[in-house]
C-alpha cells in the first residue's frame, strides 16, 4: 500500500505551533515517517508527545472536509485512558481550530462499557470522526452488522499503549478484531502503534501489523535524567509505619508522590494508616478493585495537584495524564526492569525533566533484587517483549462473532487470522479443531451443546438465535471473575466503593470489618450479591485479592545469579573489597552496600553463596521435620516446574509425604526424614531424561491447569461468563463456582484426551505459571555439575530471606488410596 | 467399613445391614442436563452413567431395597422421576421411596413413594437434612468432604452415636470441608473418608481439624 497522505499540512502545523510550540524531535520524525510509510510504530517515553505525533497526520488527512462518518478508531487498553484520550484529542482539535477557522470541527467520542445511553444515542445520530474505544468495545461492535457498516469508512487504526496488550490474550483478541474490521473496510486502513519504551520494537510491530504489512519505526530512547535510589528499610515491628515514616520525609522535597505497592491490600493498608497518622494530608488510593468513579476522582485530583500522596498497586502504571509527579516510591522491588522504568517514568514527565525514583527494600534479599533491577534500569537492559501467540479460545470467540455477522464460510477465516501477528503460524488442524468444538463435537461425537451449525451448503450459522445475546455478554478475552460489589451506606447517599472476590465475600458476616478505599468499613448487611457496609473507625485488615504478586523476570533472575557469582569471587579474593565494589558498580550508598556485603559474607560463612557451576543444597532441622532446600538461578515459575517434577517422581513412593515451597531463586521440601544419600537422591530426582513428559503428566491434572481451563472455557463460550437469570432457569449451584475446573475438565478429557481447550490450558500453564523451558534447561545443565549438600543447624541467610515464597505442590503418593492411607496414619500417629 | 448397623461403602452410600436397605443421598440427577438447558456446552451424561456406581453397589451388596435420603434430582422434573423409576425397574431394584430434599420439587404424580415424614430403618430415622429428630438420624444435605494431600477434596461420612451424615453421591456436588464448623458443628464426630476404592477413618473431627490447621501453619518461611 503506497502512502498517500502529505506530511502535516502547513495550516495544521502553524496552528499546532501556535498552541503547543515547536514540535519535538520525535514528532518531526514521526511525521516524516508517516509521509513515506503507510504504517508506523512510535515508541518513546511518557510525556514526549507521542499522541500528537500520531494525531497530526490523521488530522491533516481528514481535514478540511471530513465525511460524516467515523474515519479513525483510536484503541486504548483502559476505559480511563479511552475517556482521557477522547477528551484530550477533542480539546486539542478545538484549540487548533481556534487558531484557524478553516480547519473542520472534528467530532471525537469515547466508547466503553461505562458510556451512558445518551452519549450512545448522540454518537448514533452523528458518528464521531475519531472514536476512542477499548478492545472489548470493538469486539462487541464486530458482532453487530449495523455497527460494522458504520465503520466501513475508517481510514486510520491507532493502537495506544501497545506494549501493554501485545503479550497478553487481549492482544490476540485485538489483533483478530483489527483484521476482521479490515476485511470490511472500503479501503485498507493505515495503522499507527504507540508504545512506551519496549524492545525489541520489531516484535511489537509484527504483533500490530502482522506478517504482510511493511512498517516503519520511530524510536526515541528515554534520555531524561534518572535519579534512582535504593534503600534498605529494615523493620522489626510495624512495616507499614516504618514505610510511611520514610515516605513522609520525602514530602519535604516533593509536592506529589506516588507510592506503588506489590498488592492492592498493601496499598489499602498504607492509605488507611497514612490517613490515621496524618489526617490533614490529602491522600488518595488507586487500584483495580475500587469503583471507576473513585479512580477517576483520584486521577482528577492528582492532575489538579490536590493530592500529596497516592497509593497504587499497578493501575497507575499506564499512561493517562496524571500531572506532574515529583517522586515515585516503590515499596518492594518491581520484579521487572520494564515495570520499574514504567513506574518511575510517571515522575518528571517531559523531555529533559528528571525522573525520580526510590525503591524501598524490607530485607537484604529484597535489597539485592532492588539493586539488580535498578542497575539494569540505569543501563537500559530491559526484558524483551514476547508477543502473544495462538490462543484457541480467543479464535473460537471470533469465529462465533464472524458467524453472528451473517452466515458465512468460516473456513476462509483461517487466512484472515494468519494475517495477524499472533496467528500467523496458526495450523489448519488447530483451526479445524476449533470449528469442530463449536459445532459441538467432542472426541468425534456430538456430545456438546453446539454453538454453530453447519448448513448443507457449507456455511456456518449460529446454532440457536438466543445465543447471540448470551455471546455478546461473554465477549472479550479478559477473564473477568465475578466479583461482589461493596456498597457504602451513609446518611446522604449510597455508593459503590469497589469490589471483593466471591470467596472473601462468602466468608464475611455482619459486623466484620475490612479496609477499602483507605477507609475502615463494617459489614452492615449481606443481601443478594452485594456487601453493604458502613464506615467504621477501628483497625481492620484489607480483603484478600488473588493473583497479584509480581513475578521476578527471568532476566533479573539471571542478573541476580551473575551478581552472586561475582560476589563469591570477590569474597574468595578479599572480603573487605566487596562493599566498595557494590558501591561503585551499582551506585549504592555506603549503608546499603555494607548491608549487602554483610549478607553475602554471612551466607558464605553459614553455608555457601550459590554459584552457577555447582548445585548447592542444604538440609537443616525444622521442628519435627527436615528442610531440604536447593538454590537455583530460576525465578519462581521455573522453581514451580522443578517442584512439580520432583513431587511427581517422589509420588511413585507410596509413602511419599511432605510439602514443597517455591520462591525466586530456590525451592525447598519439608520431609519427615532426610534422604540417606542426599547428593545421589538429588541426581535421581533432578535427572533431565524424560523430564518434560513427566512434568506434563504432573501438571495436567493440577489446580493450576484446571483453573486456566475454567477461564478458557468462558472465553471460548463453553460456559457463560454470567449464568442467565431468566425465569425458570436457576443456576445450578450445587456444583459450586469451581465445577468447570473440578469436573468439566475431567469429563472433557475422558471423552477426548486431546481436547483442544484442555491442551491450550496445559500449554499456557507450562509457559507462564510454570516455566517448563527454563526448568528443563537448568536440569540439563545441572546434570553435568557437581552437587554439594550441606547439613546446617538452620537455613542459611539466603533461604531465610527468600522472596515470593509460597506453597508448592504437596508431596503425596500417586494413588488417592495411598494418599488417604498416609493421611490416616499421620492423624492417628501411626508410623507407616 | 462397618459402623454399628451400617456398612459404609466407597461408592458414597451405605447399607443398613439389619434391613438390607441401600441408602444414598444427594444424587442431584440431571445436573448436566440443567447446565445444558442453560446453554452451557457440556457433555451429555446418561442416567445410566450417573447411576453406574449405585448399580454396581446394588449388584455387589445384594440389598433388598433402595432408599433415597433427599435431593434425588438437581431440579425436580416428572420426566426425570419417570426415567429413574424405569432405570430401577429395568434392573429389578426395589425402591423404598424418596425422602424429599430441598432440590426435589415437582413431586406430584410421582412414580416413587414420597416419604414426607422421613423413614425409619430400625432405630434410625432417615431424613434429608437431619435438622430435627427423632434420633438417631441418618441424613445427607451437607456434602461433607476432606482435603487429601495432592488429590483435592474427598467425600466423607460423619459418624456419631446418634447421627450418620452421608457424603453426596453426586460427583458434581462441591464438597463442604469438614474443617468448617458450618459443615460439621457436632463435637466428637468421627470422619470417615473415601478415596478411590478405599474407606478410611480419620478419627475425631477435633483431631482432624488440628492436623489440617497445623498443616496450614507449617506453610511459613523457613
JSON list of C-alpha atoms in Angstrom, two decimals, chain A residues 363 437 442 447-449 451 464 466-467 470 627 659 661 670 717-720 723-724 728-730 732-736 739-740 742-744 747-748 750-751 795 799-802 805 807 810 812-817 819-821 823-824 826-828, chain B residues 28 31-32 34-46 49 74-75 102-103 105 143 146-151 154 170-175 182 193-204 207-208 211-212 214-215 218-222:
[
{"chain": "A", "resi": 363, "resn": "UNK", "atom": "CA", "xyz": [15.33, -7.16, 53.90]},
{"chain": "A", "resi": 437, "resn": "UNK", "atom": "CA", "xyz": [-15.65, -27.84, 19.05]},
{"chain": "A", "resi": 442, "resn": "UNK", "atom": "CA", "xyz": [-16.06, -33.82, 21.43]},
{"chain": "A", "resi": 447, "resn": "UNK", "atom": "CA", "xyz": [-21.50, -34.50, 22.80]},
{"chain": "A", "resi": 448, "resn": "UNK", "atom": "CA", "xyz": [-21.55, -30.79, 23.46]},
{"chain": "A", "resi": 449, "resn": "UNK", "atom": "CA", "xyz": [-24.22, -28.18, 23.00]},
{"chain": "A", "resi": 451, "resn": "UNK", "atom": "CA", "xyz": [-22.60, -23.03, 19.14]},
{"chain": "A", "resi": 464, "resn": "UNK", "atom": "CA", "xyz": [-29.56, -21.04, 18.40]},
{"chain": "A", "resi": 466, "resn": "UNK", "atom": "CA", "xyz": [-30.97, -16.78, 21.64]},
{"chain": "A", "resi": 467, "resn": "UNK", "atom": "CA", "xyz": [-27.26, -17.41, 21.91]},
{"chain": "A", "resi": 470, "resn": "UNK", "atom": "CA", "xyz": [-25.54, -14.50, 25.66]},
{"chain": "A", "resi": 627, "resn": "UNK", "atom": "CA", "xyz": [14.05, -28.87, 55.34]},
{"chain": "A", "resi": 659, "resn": "UNK", "atom": "CA", "xyz": [5.32, -30.15, 51.48]},
{"chain": "A", "resi": 661, "resn": "UNK", "atom": "CA", "xyz": [7.86, -24.47, 48.92]},
{"chain": "A", "resi": 670, "resn": "UNK", "atom": "CA", "xyz": [9.73, -30.33, 54.18]},
{"chain": "A", "resi": 717, "resn": "UNK", "atom": "CA", "xyz": [-18.02, -19.64, 25.10]},
{"chain": "A", "resi": 718, "resn": "UNK", "atom": "CA", "xyz": [-18.23, -23.13, 26.51]},
{"chain": "A", "resi": 719, "resn": "UNK", "atom": "CA", "xyz": [-19.73, -21.80, 29.73]},
{"chain": "A", "resi": 720, "resn": "UNK", "atom": "CA", "xyz": [-21.13, -18.32, 30.05]},
{"chain": "A", "resi": 723, "resn": "UNK", "atom": "CA", "xyz": [-25.31, -17.61, 34.12]},
{"chain": "A", "resi": 724, "resn": "UNK", "atom": "CA", "xyz": [-28.65, -16.35, 32.77]},
{"chain": "A", "resi": 728, "resn": "UNK", "atom": "CA", "xyz": [-37.47, -20.77, 35.32]},
{"chain": "A", "resi": 729, "resn": "UNK", "atom": "CA", "xyz": [-33.77, -21.06, 34.80]},
{"chain": "A", "resi": 730, "resn": "UNK", "atom": "CA", "xyz": [-31.91, -21.32, 38.07]},
{"chain": "A", "resi": 732, "resn": "UNK", "atom": "CA", "xyz": [-27.13, -24.97, 39.27]},
{"chain": "A", "resi": 733, "resn": "UNK", "atom": "CA", "xyz": [-25.32, -24.06, 42.46]},
{"chain": "A", "resi": 734, "resn": "UNK", "atom": "CA", "xyz": [-24.62, -27.49, 43.88]},
{"chain": "A", "resi": 735, "resn": "UNK", "atom": "CA", "xyz": [-21.54, -27.80, 41.72]},
{"chain": "A", "resi": 736, "resn": "UNK", "atom": "CA", "xyz": [-20.13, -24.61, 43.16]},
{"chain": "A", "resi": 739, "resn": "UNK", "atom": "CA", "xyz": [-17.35, -27.04, 38.90]},
{"chain": "A", "resi": 740, "resn": "UNK", "atom": "CA", "xyz": [-15.86, -26.33, 35.49]},
{"chain": "A", "resi": 742, "resn": "UNK", "atom": "CA", "xyz": [-13.15, -29.66, 39.07]},
{"chain": "A", "resi": 743, "resn": "UNK", "atom": "CA", "xyz": [-15.50, -31.74, 36.89]},
{"chain": "A", "resi": 744, "resn": "UNK", "atom": "CA", "xyz": [-15.96, -30.44, 33.36]},
{"chain": "A", "resi": 747, "resn": "UNK", "atom": "CA", "xyz": [-15.33, -35.07, 31.69]},
{"chain": "A", "resi": 748, "resn": "UNK", "atom": "CA", "xyz": [-13.99, -33.50, 28.51]},
{"chain": "A", "resi": 750, "resn": "UNK", "atom": "CA", "xyz": [-12.35, -38.61, 29.43]},
{"chain": "A", "resi": 751, "resn": "UNK", "atom": "CA", "xyz": [-14.24, -38.31, 26.17]},
{"chain": "A", "resi": 795, "resn": "UNK", "atom": "CA", "xyz": [18.61, -22.48, 56.97]},
{"chain": "A", "resi": 799, "resn": "UNK", "atom": "CA", "xyz": [16.98, -19.12, 52.26]},
{"chain": "A", "resi": 800, "resn": "UNK", "atom": "CA", "xyz": [15.64, -17.32, 55.32]},
{"chain": "A", "resi": 801, "resn": "UNK", "atom": "CA", "xyz": [15.03, -14.26, 53.15]},
{"chain": "A", "resi": 802, "resn": "UNK", "atom": "CA", "xyz": [13.65, -15.88, 50.05]},
{"chain": "A", "resi": 805, "resn": "UNK", "atom": "CA", "xyz": [7.94, -17.62, 48.88]},
{"chain": "A", "resi": 807, "resn": "UNK", "atom": "CA", "xyz": [3.43, -23.13, 48.85]},
{"chain": "A", "resi": 810, "resn": "UNK", "atom": "CA", "xyz": [2.34, -31.36, 48.25]},
{"chain": "A", "resi": 812, "resn": "UNK", "atom": "CA", "xyz": [1.89, -37.29, 48.05]},
{"chain": "A", "resi": 813, "resn": "UNK", "atom": "CA", "xyz": [1.63, -40.78, 46.60]},
{"chain": "A", "resi": 814, "resn": "UNK", "atom": "CA", "xyz": [0.34, -41.16, 43.11]},
{"chain": "A", "resi": 815, "resn": "UNK", "atom": "CA", "xyz": [-2.79, -43.03, 44.04]},
{"chain": "A", "resi": 816, "resn": "UNK", "atom": "CA", "xyz": [-5.53, -41.34, 46.06]},
{"chain": "A", "resi": 817, "resn": "UNK", "atom": "CA", "xyz": [-5.91, -44.52, 48.12]},
{"chain": "A", "resi": 819, "resn": "UNK", "atom": "CA", "xyz": [-2.60, -40.63, 49.95]},
{"chain": "A", "resi": 820, "resn": "UNK", "atom": "CA", "xyz": [-5.66, -41.27, 52.12]},
{"chain": "A", "resi": 821, "resn": "UNK", "atom": "CA", "xyz": [-3.85, -44.02, 53.98]},
{"chain": "A", "resi": 823, "resn": "UNK", "atom": "CA", "xyz": [-3.22, -39.01, 55.95]},
{"chain": "A", "resi": 824, "resn": "UNK", "atom": "CA", "xyz": [-4.86, -41.51, 58.23]},
{"chain": "A", "resi": 826, "resn": "UNK", "atom": "CA", "xyz": [-0.43, -39.12, 60.14]},
{"chain": "A", "resi": 827, "resn": "UNK", "atom": "CA", "xyz": [-3.58, -38.28, 62.03]},
{"chain": "A", "resi": 828, "resn": "UNK", "atom": "CA", "xyz": [-3.56, -41.45, 64.05]},
{"chain": "B", "resi": 28, "resn": "UNK", "atom": "CA", "xyz": [-28.62, -34.47, 42.09]},
{"chain": "B", "resi": 31, "resn": "UNK", "atom": "CA", "xyz": [-27.21, -31.80, 36.83]},
{"chain": "B", "resi": 32, "resn": "UNK", "atom": "CA", "xyz": [-25.52, -31.78, 33.47]},
{"chain": "B", "resi": 34, "resn": "UNK", "atom": "CA", "xyz": [-29.71, -28.48, 33.53]},
{"chain": "B", "resi": 35, "resn": "UNK", "atom": "CA", "xyz": [-26.43, -26.88, 32.61]},
{"chain": "B", "resi": 36, "resn": "UNK", "atom": "CA", "xyz": [-27.07, -27.87, 29.00]},
{"chain": "B", "resi": 37, "resn": "UNK", "atom": "CA", "xyz": [-30.52, -26.31, 29.24]},
{"chain": "B", "resi": 38, "resn": "UNK", "atom": "CA", "xyz": [-28.78, -23.15, 30.41]},
{"chain": "B", "resi": 39, "resn": "UNK", "atom": "CA", "xyz": [-26.88, -23.35, 27.12]},
{"chain": "B", "resi": 40, "resn": "UNK", "atom": "CA", "xyz": [-23.56, -24.41, 28.58]},
{"chain": "B", "resi": 41, "resn": "UNK", "atom": "CA", "xyz": [-21.59, -26.54, 26.19]},
{"chain": "B", "resi": 42, "resn": "UNK", "atom": "CA", "xyz": [-21.08, -29.50, 28.50]},
{"chain": "B", "resi": 43, "resn": "UNK", "atom": "CA", "xyz": [-21.10, -33.19, 27.56]},
{"chain": "B", "resi": 44, "resn": "UNK", "atom": "CA", "xyz": [-24.15, -35.40, 27.61]},
{"chain": "B", "resi": 45, "resn": "UNK", "atom": "CA", "xyz": [-24.34, -37.76, 30.53]},
{"chain": "B", "resi": 46, "resn": "UNK", "atom": "CA", "xyz": [-26.95, -40.51, 30.56]},
{"chain": "B", "resi": 49, "resn": "UNK", "atom": "CA", "xyz": [-23.75, -43.21, 33.62]},
{"chain": "B", "resi": 74, "resn": "UNK", "atom": "CA", "xyz": [-30.89, -31.37, 40.89]},
{"chain": "B", "resi": 75, "resn": "UNK", "atom": "CA", "xyz": [-34.21, -29.87, 39.85]},
{"chain": "B", "resi": 102, "resn": "UNK", "atom": "CA", "xyz": [-34.78, -29.15, 49.13]},
{"chain": "B", "resi": 103, "resn": "UNK", "atom": "CA", "xyz": [-33.99, -29.81, 45.44]},
{"chain": "B", "resi": 105, "resn": "UNK", "atom": "CA", "xyz": [-39.62, -30.15, 43.68]},
{"chain": "B", "resi": 143, "resn": "UNK", "atom": "CA", "xyz": [-21.88, -32.88, 51.34]},
{"chain": "B", "resi": 146, "resn": "UNK", "atom": "CA", "xyz": [-11.94, -33.58, 53.47]},
{"chain": "B", "resi": 147, "resn": "UNK", "atom": "CA", "xyz": [-8.79, -32.38, 51.66]},
{"chain": "B", "resi": 148, "resn": "UNK", "atom": "CA", "xyz": [-6.43, -35.22, 50.75]},
{"chain": "B", "resi": 149, "resn": "UNK", "atom": "CA", "xyz": [-2.85, -34.04, 50.12]},
{"chain": "B", "resi": 150, "resn": "UNK", "atom": "CA", "xyz": [-2.16, -33.90, 46.43]},
{"chain": "B", "resi": 151, "resn": "UNK", "atom": "CA", "xyz": [-5.62, -35.15, 45.47]},
{"chain": "B", "resi": 154, "resn": "UNK", "atom": "CA", "xyz": [-12.54, -36.46, 49.14]},
{"chain": "B", "resi": 170, "resn": "UNK", "atom": "CA", "xyz": [-23.21, -36.97, 43.05]},
{"chain": "B", "resi": 171, "resn": "UNK", "atom": "CA", "xyz": [-19.66, -36.38, 41.85]},
{"chain": "B", "resi": 172, "resn": "UNK", "atom": "CA", "xyz": [-20.85, -33.00, 40.59]},
{"chain": "B", "resi": 173, "resn": "UNK", "atom": "CA", "xyz": [-21.55, -31.72, 44.09]},
{"chain": "B", "resi": 174, "resn": "UNK", "atom": "CA", "xyz": [-18.88, -29.48, 45.52]},
{"chain": "B", "resi": 175, "resn": "UNK", "atom": "CA", "xyz": [-17.88, -30.83, 48.90]},
{"chain": "B", "resi": 182, "resn": "UNK", "atom": "CA", "xyz": [-20.76, -24.89, 59.50]},
{"chain": "B", "resi": 193, "resn": "UNK", "atom": "CA", "xyz": [-13.16, -40.54, 54.11]},
{"chain": "B", "resi": 194, "resn": "UNK", "atom": "CA", "xyz": [-13.42, -42.18, 50.71]},
{"chain": "B", "resi": 195, "resn": "UNK", "atom": "CA", "xyz": [-10.66, -42.10, 48.12]},
{"chain": "B", "resi": 196, "resn": "UNK", "atom": "CA", "xyz": [-10.77, -44.39, 45.11]},
{"chain": "B", "resi": 197, "resn": "UNK", "atom": "CA", "xyz": [-11.95, -47.74, 46.43]},
{"chain": "B", "resi": 198, "resn": "UNK", "atom": "CA", "xyz": [-10.69, -47.13, 49.93]},
{"chain": "B", "resi": 199, "resn": "UNK", "atom": "CA", "xyz": [-12.67, -46.11, 53.01]},
{"chain": "B", "resi": 200, "resn": "UNK", "atom": "CA", "xyz": [-10.55, -44.94, 55.94]},
{"chain": "B", "resi": 201, "resn": "UNK", "atom": "CA", "xyz": [-11.35, -43.47, 59.28]},
{"chain": "B", "resi": 202, "resn": "UNK", "atom": "CA", "xyz": [-9.58, -40.20, 60.00]},
{"chain": "B", "resi": 203, "resn": "UNK", "atom": "CA", "xyz": [-10.56, -40.22, 63.64]},
{"chain": "B", "resi": 204, "resn": "UNK", "atom": "CA", "xyz": [-12.25, -37.45, 65.54]},
{"chain": "B", "resi": 207, "resn": "UNK", "atom": "CA", "xyz": [-8.05, -34.21, 65.89]},
{"chain": "B", "resi": 208, "resn": "UNK", "atom": "CA", "xyz": [-8.54, -33.84, 62.15]},
{"chain": "B", "resi": 211, "resn": "UNK", "atom": "CA", "xyz": [-3.90, -31.65, 61.78]},
{"chain": "B", "resi": 212, "resn": "UNK", "atom": "CA", "xyz": [-5.46, -29.63, 58.96]},
{"chain": "B", "resi": 214, "resn": "UNK", "atom": "CA", "xyz": [-1.31, -27.22, 61.72]},
{"chain": "B", "resi": 215, "resn": "UNK", "atom": "CA", "xyz": [-0.57, -28.06, 58.06]},
{"chain": "B", "resi": 218, "resn": "UNK", "atom": "CA", "xyz": [3.68, -25.01, 58.76]},
{"chain": "B", "resi": 219, "resn": "UNK", "atom": "CA", "xyz": [3.48, -23.23, 55.41]},
{"chain": "B", "resi": 220, "resn": "UNK", "atom": "CA", "xyz": [5.59, -20.44, 56.73]},
{"chain": "B", "resi": 221, "resn": "UNK", "atom": "CA", "xyz": [9.01, -19.16, 55.86]},
{"chain": "B", "resi": 222, "resn": "UNK", "atom": "CA", "xyz": [11.91, -21.38, 56.70]}
]
